Coordinates of C-alpha atoms and ligand atoms in Angstrom, one line a residue:
M1 CA 6.2 17.6 13.8
T2 CA 9.0 15.8 13.9
T3 CA 10.8 16.1 10.7
S4 CA 14.3 15.9 11.0
G5 CA 15.5 12.0 10.5
E6 CA 19.1 10.0 10.9
S7 CA 21.5 11.5 9.1
R8 CA 23.9 8.8 9.6
M9 CA 25.0 5.2 7.8
L10 CA 25.4 2.8 9.7
I11 CA 28.5 0.2 8.8
D12 CA 29.6 -2.8 10.8
G13 CA 27.7 -2.2 13.3
K14 CA 28.1 2.1 13.8
L15 CA 26.1 4.7 13.7
V16 CA 28.7 6.7 11.0
E17 CA 29.5 9.5 8.6
A18 CA 30.3 9.2 5.8
E19 CA 34.9 9.8 4.5
G20 CA 36.0 13.2 5.3
G21 CA 32.6 14.6 6.6
R22 CA 30.6 14.6 3.5
T23 CA 27.3 15.5 3.3
F24 CA 24.1 16.2 1.3
A25 CA 20.8 17.9 1.2
N26 CA 17.8 15.7 2.1
I27 CA 15.2 17.8 -0.2
N28 CA 11.3 18.1 0.8
P29 CA 10.0 18.5 -2.2
A30 CA 7.0 19.8 -1.8
T31 CA 8.7 23.0 0.0
E32 CA 12.3 22.4 -2.1
Q33 CA 13.7 22.9 1.4
D34 CA 17.2 21.7 3.0
I35 CA 15.2 19.7 5.9
G36 CA 18.8 18.1 6.9
Q37 CA 21.9 16.8 5.9
V38 CA 23.0 13.0 5.1
A39 CA 25.7 11.0 5.1
D40 CA 27.6 11.0 1.4
A41 CA 29.1 7.9 1.4
T42 CA 32.7 7.7 -0.6
A43 CA 33.6 4.2 -2.7
R44 CA 36.4 3.8 0.3
D45 CA 32.6 4.0 2.9
A46 CA 31.6 1.4 0.5
Q47 CA 34.6 -1.0 0.1
I48 CA 34.3 -0.7 4.0
A49 CA 31.3 -1.6 4.3
V50 CA 31.8 -4.7 2.4
E51 CA 34.0 -5.6 3.7
A52 CA 32.4 -5.6 7.4
A53 CA 29.4 -7.5 5.4
R54 CA 31.6 -10.1 3.9
R55 CA 33.1 -10.3 7.0
A56 CA 29.4 -11.6 9.1
F57 CA 28.7 -13.4 6.3
D58 CA 31.6 -15.8 6.7
E59 CA 32.8 -15.3 10.6
T60 CA 29.8 -15.0 12.6
N61 CA 26.4 -17.7 12.9
W62 CA 23.7 -15.2 11.1
S63 CA 24.2 -17.2 8.1
T64 CA 23.5 -21.1 10.2
D65 CA 21.0 -19.8 13.3
H66 CA 18.0 -19.7 12.3
A67 CA 16.3 -19.0 15.6
F68 CA 18.5 -16.1 16.2
R69 CA 18.5 -14.6 12.7
A70 CA 14.4 -15.0 13.3
K71 CA 15.0 -12.8 17.3
C72 CA 16.7 -10.4 15.6
L73 CA 14.5 -9.7 12.7
T74 CA 11.2 -9.8 15.5
Q75 CA 13.5 -6.9 17.4
L76 CA 13.7 -4.8 14.0
H77 CA 9.9 -5.5 13.0
D78 CA 8.8 -4.2 16.9
A79 CA 11.0 -1.6 16.9
L80 CA 9.2 0.2 12.8
E81 CA 6.2 -0.6 14.9
R82 CA 7.4 1.4 18.1
E83 CA 7.9 4.3 16.5
K84 CA 6.2 4.4 13.4
E85 CA 4.5 7.5 14.2
S86 CA 7.5 9.6 14.2
L87 CA 8.9 7.9 11.3
R88 CA 5.5 8.8 9.1
P89 CA 5.8 12.6 9.0
L90 CA 9.4 12.1 8.0
V91 CA 8.4 9.7 5.0
V92 CA 5.8 12.4 3.9
A93 CA 8.8 15.1 3.6
E94 CA 11.4 13.3 1.9
V95 CA 8.9 11.1 0.2
G96 CA 6.5 13.8 -1.0
T97 CA 3.6 11.3 -0.8
P98 CA 0.4 12.0 0.3
I99 CA 0.3 11.0 4.1
M100 CA -3.7 8.5 3.3
L101 CA -0.7 6.9 2.1
T102 CA 1.3 5.6 5.1
Y103 CA -1.0 4.2 6.8
A104 CA -1.1 1.6 3.6
V105 CA 1.5 0.9 1.5
Q106 CA 4.1 3.6 2.4
L107 CA 4.3 2.3 6.0
D108 CA 1.4 0.7 7.4
I109 CA 1.9 -2.4 5.7
P110 CA 5.3 -2.7 4.8
I111 CA 6.2 -2.7 8.7
N112 CA 3.1 -5.6 8.7
D113 CA 4.1 -7.5 6.1
M114 CA 7.7 -8.2 7.2
Q115 CA 6.7 -10.7 9.8
W116 CA 5.5 -13.3 6.5
P117 CA 9.5 -13.5 5.4
I118 CA 10.3 -13.8 9.1
A119 CA 7.9 -16.6 9.5
L120 CA 8.9 -18.1 6.4
I121 CA 12.5 -19.4 8.3
D122 CA 10.7 -21.4 10.8
R123 CA 8.5 -23.3 8.0
Y124 CA 11.0 -23.4 4.9
E125 CA 12.3 -26.7 3.7
W126 CA 15.9 -26.0 3.8
E127 CA 16.6 -29.1 3.2
T128 CA 14.9 -31.9 0.6
K129 CA 15.4 -35.9 -0.3
I130 CA 15.0 -35.4 -4.0
G131 CA 14.1 -39.4 -4.3
E132 CA 16.6 -42.4 -5.5
H133 CA 18.3 -42.3 -8.7
E134 CA 20.6 -44.4 -10.9
F135 CA 23.6 -43.9 -12.6
F136 CA 26.7 -45.2 -13.4
G137 CA 25.4 -48.8 -12.2
M138 CA 24.9 -46.8 -8.6
N139 CA 21.7 -45.6 -6.0
S140 CA 22.1 -42.6 -5.2
Q141 CA 19.5 -40.5 -3.1
R142 CA 20.1 -36.5 -3.8
V143 CA 19.5 -33.8 -0.8
L144 CA 18.3 -30.7 -2.0
R145 CA 19.8 -28.2 -0.2
K146 CA 18.5 -24.3 0.2
E147 CA 21.9 -21.8 1.6
P148 CA 22.3 -17.7 1.4
V149 CA 24.1 -16.1 -1.1
G150 CA 26.0 -14.1 0.9
V151 CA 26.3 -10.4 0.5
V152 CA 23.5 -8.5 -1.0
A153 CA 23.2 -5.5 -2.5
A154 CA 20.5 -3.5 -2.2
I155 CA 20.4 -0.5 -4.4
T156 CA 16.3 1.0 -3.7
P157 CA 14.2 3.9 -6.0
W158 CA 12.7 7.1 -3.8
N159 CA 9.0 6.3 -4.6
Y160 CA 8.2 4.0 -2.0
P161 CA 11.3 3.1 -0.6
I162 CA 10.0 2.0 3.0
Q163 CA 8.2 -0.4 1.0
V164 CA 11.5 -1.8 -1.2
N165 CA 13.8 -1.3 1.5
L166 CA 12.2 -3.8 3.7
A167 CA 10.6 -6.1 0.8
K168 CA 14.1 -6.3 0.3
C169 CA 16.4 -6.9 3.3
I170 CA 14.4 -8.7 5.3
P171 CA 13.5 -12.0 3.2
A172 CA 17.1 -11.3 2.2
L173 CA 18.2 -11.4 5.5
A174 CA 15.7 -13.8 6.9
A175 CA 17.1 -16.0 4.0
G176 CA 20.6 -15.7 6.3
N177 CA 22.4 -13.3 4.1
T178 CA 24.5 -10.0 5.2
V179 CA 23.2 -6.8 3.0
I180 CA 24.4 -3.4 2.5
L181 CA 21.4 -0.9 1.6
K182 CA 21.7 1.3 -0.8
P183 CA 18.4 4.1 -1.4
A184 CA 18.5 6.3 -3.6
P185 CA 19.4 10.4 -2.7
D186 CA 16.2 11.5 -2.3
T187 CA 14.3 9.5 0.3
P188 CA 17.4 9.0 2.2
W189 CA 15.9 8.2 5.8
S190 CA 13.3 6.0 4.9
A191 CA 16.9 3.9 5.0
T192 CA 18.9 4.8 7.9
E193 CA 16.2 5.0 10.1
I194 CA 15.6 1.3 9.9
G195 CA 19.9 1.5 10.1
R196 CA 19.1 3.3 13.8
L197 CA 17.1 0.7 14.7
V198 CA 18.8 -1.8 13.6
A199 CA 22.0 -0.6 15.8
E200 CA 19.9 0.9 19.0
Q201 CA 16.9 -1.8 19.0
T202 CA 18.4 -5.2 17.5
D203 CA 20.7 -7.6 18.4
I204 CA 22.0 -8.5 14.6
P205 CA 25.1 -8.4 15.0
P206 CA 27.6 -5.8 13.4
G207 CA 28.0 -6.1 9.7
V208 CA 24.9 -8.0 9.2
F209 CA 23.4 -4.7 7.9
N210 CA 24.4 -2.1 6.4
V211 CA 23.4 1.1 5.2
L212 CA 25.2 3.9 2.8
T213 CA 23.7 6.7 2.1
A214 CA 25.4 8.7 -1.5
L215 CA 24.1 11.6 -3.9
D216 CA 26.2 10.4 -7.0
P217 CA 24.7 6.9 -7.0
A218 CA 27.5 6.3 -9.4
E219 CA 30.8 6.3 -7.1
V220 CA 29.4 3.9 -4.3
G221 CA 27.3 1.7 -7.0
E222 CA 30.0 1.2 -8.9
V223 CA 31.7 -0.7 -5.9
L224 CA 28.4 -2.3 -4.5
T225 CA 28.2 -3.6 -8.7
G226 CA 31.4 -5.0 -9.7
D227 CA 33.2 -5.4 -5.9
P228 CA 33.3 -9.7 -6.4
R229 CA 33.2 -10.2 -2.4
V230 CA 29.2 -9.0 -3.0
D231 CA 27.7 -12.2 -4.2
C232 CA 24.5 -11.0 -5.3
V233 CA 22.9 -7.8 -6.3
S234 CA 19.0 -7.1 -5.9
F235 CA 17.6 -4.1 -7.7
T236 CA 14.6 -1.9 -7.8
G237 CA 14.4 0.7 -10.1
S238 CA 14.5 2.0 -13.8
T239 CA 15.3 -0.1 -17.0
A240 CA 18.4 2.1 -17.9
V241 CA 20.2 1.6 -14.6
G242 CA 19.2 -1.8 -14.9
R243 CA 21.6 -2.8 -17.7
R244 CA 24.1 -0.3 -15.9
I245 CA 23.7 -3.0 -13.0
M246 CA 23.4 -6.1 -15.2
A247 CA 26.9 -4.8 -17.1
N248 CA 29.0 -4.0 -14.2
A249 CA 27.7 -7.4 -12.8
A250 CA 28.9 -9.8 -15.4
P251 CA 33.0 -9.3 -15.1
T252 CA 32.0 -11.4 -11.1
V253 CA 29.2 -13.8 -12.2
K254 CA 26.7 -12.0 -9.9
K255 CA 23.4 -13.1 -9.2
V256 CA 21.3 -10.3 -10.3
F257 CA 17.7 -9.7 -10.0
L258 CA 15.4 -6.8 -11.3
E259 CA 12.5 -4.8 -10.7
L260 CA 12.4 -1.8 -13.2
G261 CA 9.8 -0.1 -14.8
G262 CA 6.5 -0.9 -16.5
K263 CA 3.4 1.2 -18.6
S264 CA 0.8 -1.2 -17.7
A265 CA -2.6 -1.9 -19.5
A266 CA -5.9 -2.0 -17.7
I267 CA -7.8 -2.9 -20.8
F268 CA -12.6 -3.0 -20.5
L269 CA -13.8 -5.5 -22.3
D270 CA -17.1 -3.6 -24.1
D271 CA -19.1 -5.7 -21.6
A272 CA -17.5 -4.0 -18.9
D273 CA -18.9 -2.1 -15.9
F274 CA -18.5 1.7 -17.2
S275 CA -19.5 3.7 -14.1
G276 CA -16.4 3.2 -12.4
I277 CA -14.2 4.1 -15.0
G278 CA -13.6 8.2 -13.9
A279 CA -12.7 7.3 -10.4
S280 CA -10.6 4.3 -11.2
G281 CA -8.7 6.3 -14.3
A282 CA -7.8 9.2 -11.8
M283 CA -5.9 6.7 -9.3
T284 CA -3.2 7.1 -12.5
A285 CA -2.5 10.3 -10.5
M286 CA -2.0 9.1 -7.1
H287 CA 1.2 10.0 -5.5
G288 CA 1.8 11.5 -8.6
G289 CA 1.8 8.3 -10.7
Q290 CA 4.7 7.9 -9.4
G291 CA 4.4 3.6 -9.1
C292 CA 6.0 1.4 -11.2
A293 CA 2.5 -0.9 -11.8
M294 CA 0.0 2.1 -12.2
L295 CA -2.0 1.0 -15.2
T296 CA -1.1 4.1 -17.4
R297 CA -2.9 2.9 -20.5
Y298 CA -6.4 2.8 -20.6
L299 CA -7.6 0.3 -24.0
I300 CA -11.1 1.3 -24.0
P301 CA -13.5 -0.3 -26.9
A302 CA -14.6 2.0 -29.9
S303 CA -18.6 0.9 -28.1
A304 CA -17.9 3.0 -24.9
Y305 CA -15.5 5.0 -25.4
D306 CA -17.2 9.1 -26.2
E307 CA -19.4 8.2 -22.3
S308 CA -15.6 6.5 -20.9
V309 CA -14.4 10.0 -21.7
E310 CA -16.7 12.0 -20.2
Q311 CA -16.3 10.8 -16.6
L312 CA -12.6 11.1 -16.9
T313 CA -12.0 14.0 -18.3
A314 CA -14.7 15.2 -15.1
A315 CA -12.9 12.8 -12.5
F316 CA -8.7 13.7 -14.0
K317 CA -10.6 17.4 -13.1
A318 CA -11.3 17.0 -9.9
V319 CA -8.3 15.0 -8.5
P320 CA -7.5 16.5 -4.9
Y321 CA -4.0 17.0 -4.6
G322 CA -1.4 19.5 -3.1
D323 CA -0.2 20.0 0.5
P324 CA 1.0 15.7 1.3
N325 CA 0.1 16.3 4.6
D326 CA -3.4 17.4 3.5
M327 CA -5.5 14.2 4.2
A328 CA -7.8 14.3 1.5
N329 CA -5.1 14.9 -1.4
V330 CA -4.2 12.0 -3.2
M331 CA -0.8 13.1 -4.8
G332 CA 1.5 15.7 -3.9
P333 CA 5.0 16.9 -5.7
L334 CA 6.7 14.8 -7.5
V335 CA 10.0 13.7 -5.6
N336 CA 12.6 16.6 -7.9
A337 CA 13.0 18.9 -10.2
R338 CA 14.5 16.1 -12.5
Q339 CA 11.8 14.3 -12.1
R340 CA 9.1 17.6 -13.0
D341 CA 11.5 18.4 -15.6
R342 CA 10.6 14.5 -17.5
V343 CA 7.5 14.6 -17.3
L344 CA 7.0 17.8 -18.6
A345 CA 9.4 17.0 -21.0
H346 CA 6.8 14.3 -22.6
I347 CA 3.8 15.9 -22.1
E348 CA 5.4 18.4 -24.6
T349 CA 5.6 15.2 -26.1
G350 CA 2.0 14.1 -26.0
K351 CA 0.8 17.2 -27.6
R352 CA 3.4 17.2 -29.6
E353 CA 2.2 14.3 -31.8
G354 CA -0.8 14.9 -31.7
A355 CA -2.8 13.1 -28.5
R356 CA -5.9 15.0 -27.7
L357 CA -5.4 16.8 -24.4
M358 CA -8.7 16.4 -22.1
A359 CA -6.9 17.5 -18.5
G360 CA -4.1 19.6 -17.0
G361 CA -1.1 19.5 -19.4
G362 CA 1.7 21.6 -17.0
R363 CA 2.1 22.9 -13.9
P364 CA -0.4 24.0 -11.7
A365 CA -0.8 28.2 -11.2
H366 CA -2.0 27.5 -7.9
L367 CA 0.7 26.2 -6.4
D368 CA 4.4 28.4 -6.0
K369 CA 6.1 26.0 -4.5
G370 CA 7.1 22.5 -4.4
Y371 CA 7.5 19.7 -7.5
F372 CA 4.0 20.2 -8.3
V373 CA 3.2 18.5 -12.5
E374 CA -1.2 19.0 -12.8
P375 CA -3.2 15.3 -13.1
T376 CA -3.4 15.2 -17.1
L377 CA -5.6 13.2 -19.2
F378 CA -4.7 12.1 -23.0
V379 CA -7.2 10.9 -24.9
D380 CA -7.0 9.7 -29.0
V381 CA -3.6 7.9 -27.9
D382 CA -2.2 5.6 -30.7
P383 CA -0.8 2.4 -29.4
D384 CA 3.1 3.5 -31.1
A385 CA 3.3 7.0 -29.8
T386 CA 6.3 8.1 -27.3
I387 CA 3.5 8.5 -24.2
A388 CA 2.1 4.9 -24.4
Q389 CA 5.4 3.3 -25.0
E390 CA 7.4 5.1 -22.8
E391 CA 7.4 5.1 -18.8
I392 CA 6.2 8.3 -17.5
F393 CA 6.3 7.9 -13.9
G394 CA 4.0 10.8 -13.2
P395 CA 0.2 11.5 -13.1
V396 CA -0.1 10.8 -16.5
L397 CA -3.1 8.3 -18.4
A398 CA -3.3 8.2 -22.1
V399 CA -6.3 7.0 -23.4
I400 CA -6.5 4.3 -26.3
K401 CA -9.3 3.5 -28.5
Y402 CA -9.3 -0.5 -29.6
E403 CA -11.8 -2.4 -31.4
G404 CA -12.3 -6.0 -30.6
D405 CA -11.3 -8.2 -28.1
D406 CA -8.0 -9.8 -29.9
Q407 CA -6.5 -5.9 -30.7
A408 CA -7.0 -5.4 -26.6
V409 CA -4.8 -7.9 -26.4
S410 CA -1.7 -7.2 -28.9
I411 CA -2.2 -3.3 -28.0
A412 CA -1.6 -4.2 -23.9
N413 CA 1.7 -6.7 -25.5
N414 CA 3.0 -3.8 -27.2
S415 CA 5.2 -2.8 -25.1
V416 CA 9.3 -3.6 -24.3
Y417 CA 7.5 -3.7 -20.7
G418 CA 5.3 -6.5 -18.9
L419 CA 5.0 -5.6 -14.9
S420 CA 1.3 -5.6 -14.6
G421 CA -2.5 -4.9 -16.0
G422 CA -5.7 -4.8 -15.7
V423 CA -8.6 -7.0 -17.2
Q424 CA -12.3 -5.3 -16.4
S425 CA -15.5 -7.6 -17.5
A426 CA -19.6 -8.9 -17.1
S427 CA -17.7 -12.4 -17.8
L428 CA -15.2 -13.9 -15.6
D429 CA -14.0 -16.5 -17.8
R430 CA -13.9 -13.6 -20.6
A431 CA -12.1 -12.0 -18.9
M432 CA -9.6 -14.1 -17.5
G433 CA -9.0 -15.6 -21.4
V434 CA -8.0 -12.4 -22.3
A435 CA -6.2 -12.6 -18.4
R436 CA -4.0 -15.1 -19.8
K437 CA -2.2 -13.7 -22.7
I438 CA -0.7 -10.4 -21.6
R439 CA 3.1 -11.2 -20.8
T440 CA 3.4 -9.6 -17.1
G441 CA 4.0 -10.6 -13.7
T442 CA 1.1 -9.1 -11.9
L443 CA -2.5 -8.8 -13.6
S444 CA -5.7 -7.5 -11.8
V445 CA -9.0 -9.1 -13.2
N446 CA -12.4 -7.4 -12.0
G447 CA -10.5 -4.8 -9.2
G448 CA -8.9 -8.1 -7.9
M449 CA -5.3 -6.7 -5.8
Y450 CA -2.4 -9.6 -6.2
F451 CA -0.5 -7.4 -4.3
G452 CA 1.2 -8.7 -0.7
P453 CA 3.9 -10.3 0.8
D454 CA 3.1 -14.2 -0.1
A455 CA 2.5 -12.8 -3.4
P456 CA 5.3 -13.4 -6.0
F457 CA 5.7 -9.1 -7.5
G458 CA 7.9 -8.6 -10.8
G459 CA 7.9 -8.7 -14.5
Y460 CA 8.0 -10.1 -18.0
K461 CA 10.4 -9.0 -20.5
Q462 CA 12.2 -5.2 -20.0
S463 CA 10.3 -5.1 -16.9
G464 CA 12.5 -7.5 -14.9
V465 CA 14.3 -10.9 -13.4
G466 CA 13.1 -12.4 -10.4
R467 CA 10.5 -11.7 -8.6
E468 CA 10.2 -10.4 -5.0
M469 CA 8.1 -11.0 -2.1
G470 CA 6.6 -14.4 -1.5
V471 CA 8.5 -17.9 -1.6
L472 CA 9.9 -17.0 -5.0
G473 CA 11.5 -14.0 -3.8
F474 CA 12.9 -15.8 -0.7
E475 CA 14.8 -18.1 -3.3
E476 CA 16.1 -15.2 -5.2
F477 CA 18.7 -15.3 -2.1
L478 CA 19.2 -18.5 -2.2
E479 CA 22.0 -21.6 -3.5
T480 CA 20.9 -24.6 -3.7
K481 CA 23.2 -27.0 -3.4
T482 CA 22.8 -30.1 -4.6
I483 CA 24.4 -33.4 -3.0
G484 CA 24.3 -37.1 -4.1
L485 CA 24.6 -39.6 -1.2
P486 CA 24.3 -43.9 -0.9
A487 CA 21.0 -44.7 -1.1
S488 CA 21.8 -47.2 1.8
A489 CA 22.7 -44.2 3.6
G490 CA 19.1 -42.7 2.8
Ligands
NAD501 P1 17.0 4.8 -10.7 O1 16.9 3.8 -11.6 O2 17.3 6.3 -11.1 O3 17.5 4.5 -9.4 C1 17.6 3.6 -8.6 C2 18.7 3.9 -7.7 O4 19.4 2.8 -8.5 C3 18.7 4.2 -7.5 O5 19.4 4.1 -5.3 C4 19.9 4.9 -7.4 O6 21.2 6.5 -6.8 C5 20.5 4.2 -8.0 N1 21.6 3.8 -9.1 C6 21.6 4.7 -10.1 N2 22.8 4.9 -11.4 C7 23.5 3.3 -10.3 C8 24.7 2.5 -11.3 N3 25.7 3.7 -11.7 N4 25.5 1.7 -10.0 C9 24.0 1.4 -9.0 N5 23.3 2.8 -8.3 C10 23.1 3.3 -9.4 O7 15.4 4.6 -10.4 P2 14.4 6.2 -9.6 O8 14.7 7.2 -10.6 O9 14.9 6.1 -8.4 O10 12.9 5.2 -9.3 C11 12.1 5.0 -10.3 C12 11.9 4.3 -11.4 O11 11.6 2.6 -10.6 C13 11.2 3.6 -12.3 O12 11.5 3.6 -13.7 C14 10.2 3.0 -12.0 O13 9.2 2.3 -12.9 C15 11.2 2.1 -11.1 N6 10.7 1.2 -10.3 C16 10.3 -0.4 -10.4 C17 9.5 -1.2 -9.2 C18 9.6 -2.0 -9.9 O14 8.6 -3.1 -8.5 N7 8.9 -3.0 -10.8 C19 9.2 -0.2 -8.1 C20 9.7 1.2 -7.7 C21 10.4 1.7 -9.0

């Protein structure tokens, strides 16, 4: 099984080393081993990539030739399909994701889903008439034209890197933009491999798609978010870095799109079916809880509290985890030592603030290598406690007791975040009534799945600005030009 990925970046159509040959180590979080050196871009490399993307946007027909774009992006899709089996071990090795997830959202699904925005190129209404209007005594027809925004910087996290890279870059490219992708330093291959396929197996013109890998996000990040030649920053990551990006982009008034953190609540109404609550709660440990839309607060009515806690405790103690290459495991390590230590610090805060620890609570004794944390269950959590308010991004569930639907809604909305949530009830009407009151960008009712390439994804409040995927996500990468012409002209 090969576990060596592309070490070079893609800049202006060429696979290149960083200036001065700088590199950094890609670390496998399950073994803590260096699995390959990767180019470590300098600010100058970033400037060259921006220059190339700008030139490709301004001087090639990428932004105007729809059929050519669709052909090139289909070539990329086909290349990813062909190389899927060699990508699979690379994703597991650098992300530490359980391999079972690569058959779904870590690899197979995003490759399949990229066809949706490619197909949209042909069926999207690039120009529409909005009707006539009289202004200053003149009757005018108005035409709305949609045009690509220009050069897009796509800055992505490590938790679902192929999914986020493709969900950002393919719609941006399909909309006619040129793109510079900067992945997280923990997961460079999930971007450089896409860069390699673009260079080797597509007709995408030089400069249209660029990949910059860098250990220090600030050096390259400041160029991407501050350079006036970049028109739009599409960012997925933490709320803290999102704020920074928004501030850096302000002086040049860039379009900024943010997908940030979450602290989503699952509400079980008192008439819900509680028989599966253990298994569903233990899903919080899936991929070590490293998912922005995970349901990390469980709101359980007093009437079903004790039996639910019993089931959840048993399920948390039985979560299969360890070697990410084992198909039976739902959880591997956390992505790096810093994340593991952050999660362990949150667990200590939970204990200190008085939540009752029912399972886990530390590093697993039986795994001496890798950045593992035990699946951890806290109950009797105060809704205002730190572990109920801050995003932990680890395998930690906070269970909160409530009385009455109104209190459940108020606890769910007691968060600076608003990314996702869930409602369970025997009555669909009652569940929908509660769902309408929750201030989040996505919701699951009675287990329904909202996720798909055609469904907008994003957050309210400090979970973000804008939407990814769906027509709305595509339009994040478009400008609108309103043209008035004499009504008599048509
Ligand atoms: P992060 O914010 O630390 O980093 C995200 C990306 O930003 C990385 O590529 C990083 O190198 C880069 N970056 C960091 N500082 C920068 C700067 N000053 N300028 C430019 N780029 C900079 O996040 P992370 O630790 O990689 O990912 C975890 C976070 O991402 C969690 O908070 C999670 O909720 C969030 N996330 C959100 C979504 C969503 O869709 N809402 C999806 C996945 C992850």
